[in-house]
mmCIF file of C-alpha atoms and ligand atoms in Angstrom:
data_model
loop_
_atom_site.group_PDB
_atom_site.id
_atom_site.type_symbol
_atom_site.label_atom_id
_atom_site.label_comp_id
_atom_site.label_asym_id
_atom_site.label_seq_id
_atom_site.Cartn_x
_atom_site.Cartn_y
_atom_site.Cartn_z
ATOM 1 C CA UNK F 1 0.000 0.000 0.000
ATOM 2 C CA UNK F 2 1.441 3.367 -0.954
ATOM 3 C CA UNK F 3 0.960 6.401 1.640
ATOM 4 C CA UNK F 4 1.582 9.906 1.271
ATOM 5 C CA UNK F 5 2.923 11.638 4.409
ATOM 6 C CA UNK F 6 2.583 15.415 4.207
ATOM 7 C CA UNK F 7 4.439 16.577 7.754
ATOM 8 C CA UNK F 8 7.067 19.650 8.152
ATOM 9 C CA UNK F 9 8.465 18.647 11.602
ATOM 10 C CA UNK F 10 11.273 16.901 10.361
ATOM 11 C CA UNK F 11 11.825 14.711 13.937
ATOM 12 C CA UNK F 12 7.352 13.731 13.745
ATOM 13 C CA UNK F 13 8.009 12.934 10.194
ATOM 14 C CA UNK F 14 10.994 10.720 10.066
ATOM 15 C CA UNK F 15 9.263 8.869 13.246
ATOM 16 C CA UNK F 16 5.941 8.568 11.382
ATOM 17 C CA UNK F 17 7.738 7.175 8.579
ATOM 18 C CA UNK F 18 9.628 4.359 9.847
ATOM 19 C CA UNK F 19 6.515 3.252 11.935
ATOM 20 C CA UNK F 20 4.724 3.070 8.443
ATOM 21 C CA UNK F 21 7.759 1.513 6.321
ATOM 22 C CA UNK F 22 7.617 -1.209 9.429
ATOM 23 C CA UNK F 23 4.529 -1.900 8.801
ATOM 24 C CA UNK F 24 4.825 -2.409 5.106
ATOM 25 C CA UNK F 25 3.455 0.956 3.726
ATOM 26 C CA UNK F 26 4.935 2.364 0.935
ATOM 27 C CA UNK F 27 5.671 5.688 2.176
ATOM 28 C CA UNK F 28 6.589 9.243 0.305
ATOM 29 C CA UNK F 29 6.972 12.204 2.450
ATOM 30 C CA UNK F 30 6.543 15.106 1.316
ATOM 31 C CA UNK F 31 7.710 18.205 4.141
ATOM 32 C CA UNK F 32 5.792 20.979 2.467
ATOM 33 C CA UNK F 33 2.560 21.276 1.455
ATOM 34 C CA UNK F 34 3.632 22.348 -2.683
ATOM 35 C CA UNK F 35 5.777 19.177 -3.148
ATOM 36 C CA UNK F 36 2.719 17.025 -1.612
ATOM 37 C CA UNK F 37 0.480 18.717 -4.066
ATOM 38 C CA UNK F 38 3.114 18.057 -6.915
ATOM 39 C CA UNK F 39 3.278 14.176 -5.419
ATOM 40 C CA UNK F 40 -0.402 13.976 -5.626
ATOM 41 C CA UNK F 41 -0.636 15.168 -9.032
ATOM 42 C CA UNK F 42 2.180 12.790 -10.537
ATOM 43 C CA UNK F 43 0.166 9.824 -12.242
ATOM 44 C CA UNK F 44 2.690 7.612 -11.845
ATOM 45 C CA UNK F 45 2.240 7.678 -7.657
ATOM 46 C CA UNK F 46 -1.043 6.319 -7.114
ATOM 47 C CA UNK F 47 -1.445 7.065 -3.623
ATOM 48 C CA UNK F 48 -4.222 4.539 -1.433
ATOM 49 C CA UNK F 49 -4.134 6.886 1.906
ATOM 50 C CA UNK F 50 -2.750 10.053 2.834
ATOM 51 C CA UNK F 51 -1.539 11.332 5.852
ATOM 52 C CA UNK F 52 -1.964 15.772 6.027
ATOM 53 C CA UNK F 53 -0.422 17.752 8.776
ATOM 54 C CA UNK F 54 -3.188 21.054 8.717
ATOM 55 C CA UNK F 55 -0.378 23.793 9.384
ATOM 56 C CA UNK F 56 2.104 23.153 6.387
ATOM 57 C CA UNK F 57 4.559 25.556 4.570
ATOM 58 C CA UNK F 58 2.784 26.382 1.265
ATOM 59 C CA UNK F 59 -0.563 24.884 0.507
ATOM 60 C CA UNK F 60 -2.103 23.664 3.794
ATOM 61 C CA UNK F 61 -3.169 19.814 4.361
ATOM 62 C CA UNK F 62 -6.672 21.538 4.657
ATOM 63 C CA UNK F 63 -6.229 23.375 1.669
ATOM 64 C CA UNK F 64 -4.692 20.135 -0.082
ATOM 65 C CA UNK F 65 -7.686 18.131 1.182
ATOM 66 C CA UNK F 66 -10.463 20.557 -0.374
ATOM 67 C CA UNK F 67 -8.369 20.528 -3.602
ATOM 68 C CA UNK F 68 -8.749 16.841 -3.814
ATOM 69 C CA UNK F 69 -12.492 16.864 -3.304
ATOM 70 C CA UNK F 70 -12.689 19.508 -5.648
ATOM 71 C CA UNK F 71 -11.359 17.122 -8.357
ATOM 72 C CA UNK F 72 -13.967 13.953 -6.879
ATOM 73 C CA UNK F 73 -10.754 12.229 -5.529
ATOM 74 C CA UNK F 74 -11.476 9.586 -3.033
ATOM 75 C CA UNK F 75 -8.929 8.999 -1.684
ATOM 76 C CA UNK F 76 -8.141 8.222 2.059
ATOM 77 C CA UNK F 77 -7.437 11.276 4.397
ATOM 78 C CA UNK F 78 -6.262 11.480 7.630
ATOM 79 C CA UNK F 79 -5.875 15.047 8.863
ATOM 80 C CA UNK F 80 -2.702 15.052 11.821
ATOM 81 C CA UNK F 81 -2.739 18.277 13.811
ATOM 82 C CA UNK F 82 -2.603 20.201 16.875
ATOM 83 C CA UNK F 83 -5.677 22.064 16.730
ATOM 84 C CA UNK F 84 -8.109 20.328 19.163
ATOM 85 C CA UNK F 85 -11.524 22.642 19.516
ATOM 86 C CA UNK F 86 -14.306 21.144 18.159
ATOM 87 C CA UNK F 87 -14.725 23.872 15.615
ATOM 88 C CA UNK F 88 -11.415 22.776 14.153
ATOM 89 C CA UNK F 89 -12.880 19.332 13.734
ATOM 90 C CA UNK F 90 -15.427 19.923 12.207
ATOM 91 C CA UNK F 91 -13.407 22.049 9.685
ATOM 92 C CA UNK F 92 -11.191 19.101 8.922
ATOM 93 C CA UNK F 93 -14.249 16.961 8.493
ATOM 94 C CA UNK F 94 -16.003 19.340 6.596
ATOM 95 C CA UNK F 95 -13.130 20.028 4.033
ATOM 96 C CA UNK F 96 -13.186 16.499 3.030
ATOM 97 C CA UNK F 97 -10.948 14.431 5.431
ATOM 98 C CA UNK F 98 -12.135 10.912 6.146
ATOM 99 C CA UNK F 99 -10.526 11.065 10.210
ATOM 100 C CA UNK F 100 -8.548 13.511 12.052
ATOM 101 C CA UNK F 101 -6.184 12.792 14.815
ATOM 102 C CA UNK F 102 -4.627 15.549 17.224
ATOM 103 C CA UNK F 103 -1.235 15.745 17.724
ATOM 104 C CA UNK F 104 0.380 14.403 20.027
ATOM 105 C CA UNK F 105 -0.804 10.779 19.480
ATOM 106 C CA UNK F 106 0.945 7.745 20.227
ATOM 107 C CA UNK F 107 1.769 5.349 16.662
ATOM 108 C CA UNK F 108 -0.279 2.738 17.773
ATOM 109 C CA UNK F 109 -3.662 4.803 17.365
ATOM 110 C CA UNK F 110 -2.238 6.184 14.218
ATOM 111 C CA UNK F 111 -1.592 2.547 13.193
ATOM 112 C CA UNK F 112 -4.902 1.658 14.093
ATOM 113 C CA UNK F 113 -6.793 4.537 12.611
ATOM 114 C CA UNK F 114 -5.017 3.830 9.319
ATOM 115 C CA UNK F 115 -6.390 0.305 9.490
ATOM 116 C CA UNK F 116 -9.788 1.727 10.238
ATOM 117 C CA UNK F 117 -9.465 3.912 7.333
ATOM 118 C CA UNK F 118 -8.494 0.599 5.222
ATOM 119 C CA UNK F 119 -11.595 -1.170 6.095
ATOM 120 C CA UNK F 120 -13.883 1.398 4.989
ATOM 121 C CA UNK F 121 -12.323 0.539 1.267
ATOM 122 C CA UNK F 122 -12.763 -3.065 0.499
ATOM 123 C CA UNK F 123 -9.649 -2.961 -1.884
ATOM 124 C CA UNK F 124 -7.657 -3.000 1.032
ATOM 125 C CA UNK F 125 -9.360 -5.276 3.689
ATOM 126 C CA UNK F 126 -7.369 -7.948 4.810
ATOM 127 C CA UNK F 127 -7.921 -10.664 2.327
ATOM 128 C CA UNK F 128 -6.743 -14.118 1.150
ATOM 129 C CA UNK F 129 -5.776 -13.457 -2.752
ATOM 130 C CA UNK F 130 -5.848 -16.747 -4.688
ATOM 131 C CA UNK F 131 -4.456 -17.459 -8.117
ATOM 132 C CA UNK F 132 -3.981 -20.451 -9.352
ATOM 133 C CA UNK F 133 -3.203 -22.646 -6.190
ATOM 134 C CA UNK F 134 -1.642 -19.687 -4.720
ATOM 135 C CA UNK F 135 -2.759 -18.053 -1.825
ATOM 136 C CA UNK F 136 -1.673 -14.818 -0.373
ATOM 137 C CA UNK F 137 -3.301 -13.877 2.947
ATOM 138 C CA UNK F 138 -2.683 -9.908 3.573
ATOM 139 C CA UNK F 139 -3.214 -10.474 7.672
ATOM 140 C CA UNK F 140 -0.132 -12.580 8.047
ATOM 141 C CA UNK F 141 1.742 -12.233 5.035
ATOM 142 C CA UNK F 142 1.767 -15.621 4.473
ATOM 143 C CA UNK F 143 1.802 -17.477 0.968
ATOM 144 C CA UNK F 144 0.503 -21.093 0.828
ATOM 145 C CA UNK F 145 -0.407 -23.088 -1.814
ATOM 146 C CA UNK F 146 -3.320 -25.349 -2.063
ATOM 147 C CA UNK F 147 -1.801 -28.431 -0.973
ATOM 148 C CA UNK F 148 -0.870 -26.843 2.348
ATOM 149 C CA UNK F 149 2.922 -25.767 2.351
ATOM 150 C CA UNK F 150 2.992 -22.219 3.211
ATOM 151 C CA UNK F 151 5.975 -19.966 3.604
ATOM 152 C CA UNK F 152 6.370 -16.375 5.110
ATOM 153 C CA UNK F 153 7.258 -13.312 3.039
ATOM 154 C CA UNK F 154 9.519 -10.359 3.913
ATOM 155 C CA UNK F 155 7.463 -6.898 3.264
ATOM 156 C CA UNK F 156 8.734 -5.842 -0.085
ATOM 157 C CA UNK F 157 8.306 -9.414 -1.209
ATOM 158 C CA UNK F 158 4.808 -9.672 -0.023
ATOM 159 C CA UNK F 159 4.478 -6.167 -1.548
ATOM 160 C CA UNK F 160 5.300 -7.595 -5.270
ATOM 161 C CA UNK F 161 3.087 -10.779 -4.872
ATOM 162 C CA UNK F 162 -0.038 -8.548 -3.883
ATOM 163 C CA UNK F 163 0.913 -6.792 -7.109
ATOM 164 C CA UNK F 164 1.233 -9.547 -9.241
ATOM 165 C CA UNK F 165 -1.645 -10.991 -7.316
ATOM 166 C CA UNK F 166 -3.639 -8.288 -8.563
ATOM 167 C CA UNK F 167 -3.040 -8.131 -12.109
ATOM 168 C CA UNK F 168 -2.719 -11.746 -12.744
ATOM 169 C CA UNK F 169 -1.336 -12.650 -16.060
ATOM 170 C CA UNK F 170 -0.371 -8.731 -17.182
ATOM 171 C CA UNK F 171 2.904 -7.833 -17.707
ATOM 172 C CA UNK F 172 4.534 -5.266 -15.371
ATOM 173 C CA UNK F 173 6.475 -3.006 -16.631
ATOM 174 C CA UNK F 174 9.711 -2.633 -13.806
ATOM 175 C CA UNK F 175 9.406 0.842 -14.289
ATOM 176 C CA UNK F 176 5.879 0.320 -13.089
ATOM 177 C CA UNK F 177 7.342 -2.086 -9.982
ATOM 178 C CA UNK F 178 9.513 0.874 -8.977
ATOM 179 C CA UNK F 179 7.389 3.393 -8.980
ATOM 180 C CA UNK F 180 4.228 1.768 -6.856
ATOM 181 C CA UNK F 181 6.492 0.194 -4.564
ATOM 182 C CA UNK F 182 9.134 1.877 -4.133
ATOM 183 C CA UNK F 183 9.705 5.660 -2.339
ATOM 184 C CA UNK F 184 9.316 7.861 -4.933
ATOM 185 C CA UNK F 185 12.721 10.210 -4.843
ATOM 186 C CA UNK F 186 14.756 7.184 -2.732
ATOM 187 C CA UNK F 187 15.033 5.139 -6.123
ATOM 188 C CA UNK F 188 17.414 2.545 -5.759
ATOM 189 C CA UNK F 189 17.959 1.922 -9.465
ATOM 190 C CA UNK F 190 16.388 -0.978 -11.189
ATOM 191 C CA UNK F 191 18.874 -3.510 -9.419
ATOM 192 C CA UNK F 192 16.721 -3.106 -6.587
ATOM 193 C CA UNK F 193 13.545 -4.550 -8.530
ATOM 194 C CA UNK F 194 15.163 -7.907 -9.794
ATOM 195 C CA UNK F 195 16.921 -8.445 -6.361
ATOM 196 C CA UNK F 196 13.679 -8.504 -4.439
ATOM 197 C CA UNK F 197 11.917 -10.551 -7.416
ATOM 198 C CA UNK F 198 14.784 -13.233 -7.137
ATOM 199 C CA UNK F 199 13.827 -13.824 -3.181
ATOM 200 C CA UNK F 200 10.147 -13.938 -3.961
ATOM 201 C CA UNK F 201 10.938 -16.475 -6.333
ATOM 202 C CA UNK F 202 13.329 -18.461 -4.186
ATOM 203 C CA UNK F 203 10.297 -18.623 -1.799
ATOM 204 C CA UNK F 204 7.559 -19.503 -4.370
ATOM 205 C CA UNK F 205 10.678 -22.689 -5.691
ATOM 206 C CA UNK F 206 10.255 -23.497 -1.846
ATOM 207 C CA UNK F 207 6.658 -24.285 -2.008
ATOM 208 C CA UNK F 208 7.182 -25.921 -5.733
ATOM 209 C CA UNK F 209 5.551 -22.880 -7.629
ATOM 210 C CA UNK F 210 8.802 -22.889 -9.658
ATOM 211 C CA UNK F 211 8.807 -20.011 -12.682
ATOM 212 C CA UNK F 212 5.578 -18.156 -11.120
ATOM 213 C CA UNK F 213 6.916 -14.827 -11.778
ATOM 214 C CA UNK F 214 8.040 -14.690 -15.574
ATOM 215 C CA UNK F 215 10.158 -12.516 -17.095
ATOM 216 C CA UNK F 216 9.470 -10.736 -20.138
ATOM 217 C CA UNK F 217 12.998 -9.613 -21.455
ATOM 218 C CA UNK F 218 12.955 -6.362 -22.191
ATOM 219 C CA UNK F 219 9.606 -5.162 -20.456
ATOM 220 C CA UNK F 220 8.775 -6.498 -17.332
ATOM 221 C CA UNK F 221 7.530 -9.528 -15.417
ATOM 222 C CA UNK F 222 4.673 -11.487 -15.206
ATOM 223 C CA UNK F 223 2.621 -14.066 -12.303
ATOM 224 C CA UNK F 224 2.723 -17.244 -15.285
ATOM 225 C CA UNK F 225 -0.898 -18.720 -14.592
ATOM 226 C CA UNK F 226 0.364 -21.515 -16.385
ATOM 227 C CA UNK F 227 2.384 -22.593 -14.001
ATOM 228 C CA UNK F 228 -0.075 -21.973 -11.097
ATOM 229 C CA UNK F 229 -2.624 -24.672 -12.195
ATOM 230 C CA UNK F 230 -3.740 -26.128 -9.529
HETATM 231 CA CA1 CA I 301 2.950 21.556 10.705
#
């Protein structure tokens, strides 16, 4: 799942980020509220939830949150700030954010409101994905296949399977990998891509689902329903 964090206190923000990366969230962070707007705006970052500190430099994460409503853009918002009177609230509400949390908090609740905030979509409740006879449950990042072996996945290599899990049988671009994946700005170079796709497929060998992931020479990968017959 990718995440936009919008947050200008550089200590809050680098702590709110490593919680999230932890927890397998894709995470960009943007410090001011122009570059979030720029982030948000960039096709190739489909964000699934966003994270908007109110008071930022620039555009503010209220301002940021009309703009998206404006343009019929559902996505996820959860407002962060330290204004706590109930009129403030109901701004935050009112402009178009989905919950609202004021600062301080402890990482826990904003783990758990996040999770809230997931259920509400049912793209992203946790969910057994099944393909072929594999099986991908999102709760405990487990893959099995259907004659019971079952194997645990890192978080980057659970993050590709959900992908591939998703678009069964397309071929993914890598370009397309490392941008929904990835941190947008950190990019590691393309290495990066085939390393984690060689673990996920020295798990899948593990549990005999040998060749899975395909790969198309020149554009991309692919899951290889062929293969996955059950
Ligand atoms: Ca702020």
């Amino acid at each position: 799942m990718r995440l936009l964090l919008v947050e200008d206190e550089p200590d809050l923000g680098a702590a709110i980020k490593k919680t999230l990366t932890q927890e397998a969230y894709t995470v960009d962070w943007a410090q001011t509220g122009t570059e979030a707007w720029e982030y948000l705006q960039t096709p190739e970052t489909a964000y699934d939830l966003a994270i908007l500190d109110w008071l930022l430099p620039g555009i503010s994460g209220l301002e940021i949150c009309q703009k998206l409503r404006q343009q019929n853009n559902p996505l996820p918002i959860l407002i962060l700030t330290a204004k706590d009177t109930e009129a403030d609230k109901v701004r935050g509400l009112d402009a178009g954010a989905d919950d609202y949390l004021v600062k301080p908090f402890g990482m826990a609740e904003l783990l758990a409101r996040l999770r809230a905030l997931q259920r509400r979509i049912p793209q992203f409740q946790p969910q057994e994905f099944r393909v072929g006879c594999l099986i991908l449950d999102s709760a405990t990042h487990r893959v099995s296949i259907a004659s019971g072996n079952s194997v645990e996945l890192l978080n980057k290599e659970f993050q590709l399977l959900e992908y591939f899990m998703r678009h069964p049988s397309q071929i993914i671009p890598r370009d397309r990998l490392l941008s929904q994946l990835w941190e947008w700005g950190a990019e590691p170079g393309s290495n990066v891509v085939a390393a984690q796709i060689r673990l996920l497929r020295r798990k899948l060998e593990k549990l005999g689902a040998k060749d899975a992931i395909e790969t198309v020479y020149g554009v991309g990968y692919r899951l290889n329903l062929d293969k996955l017959s059950s």
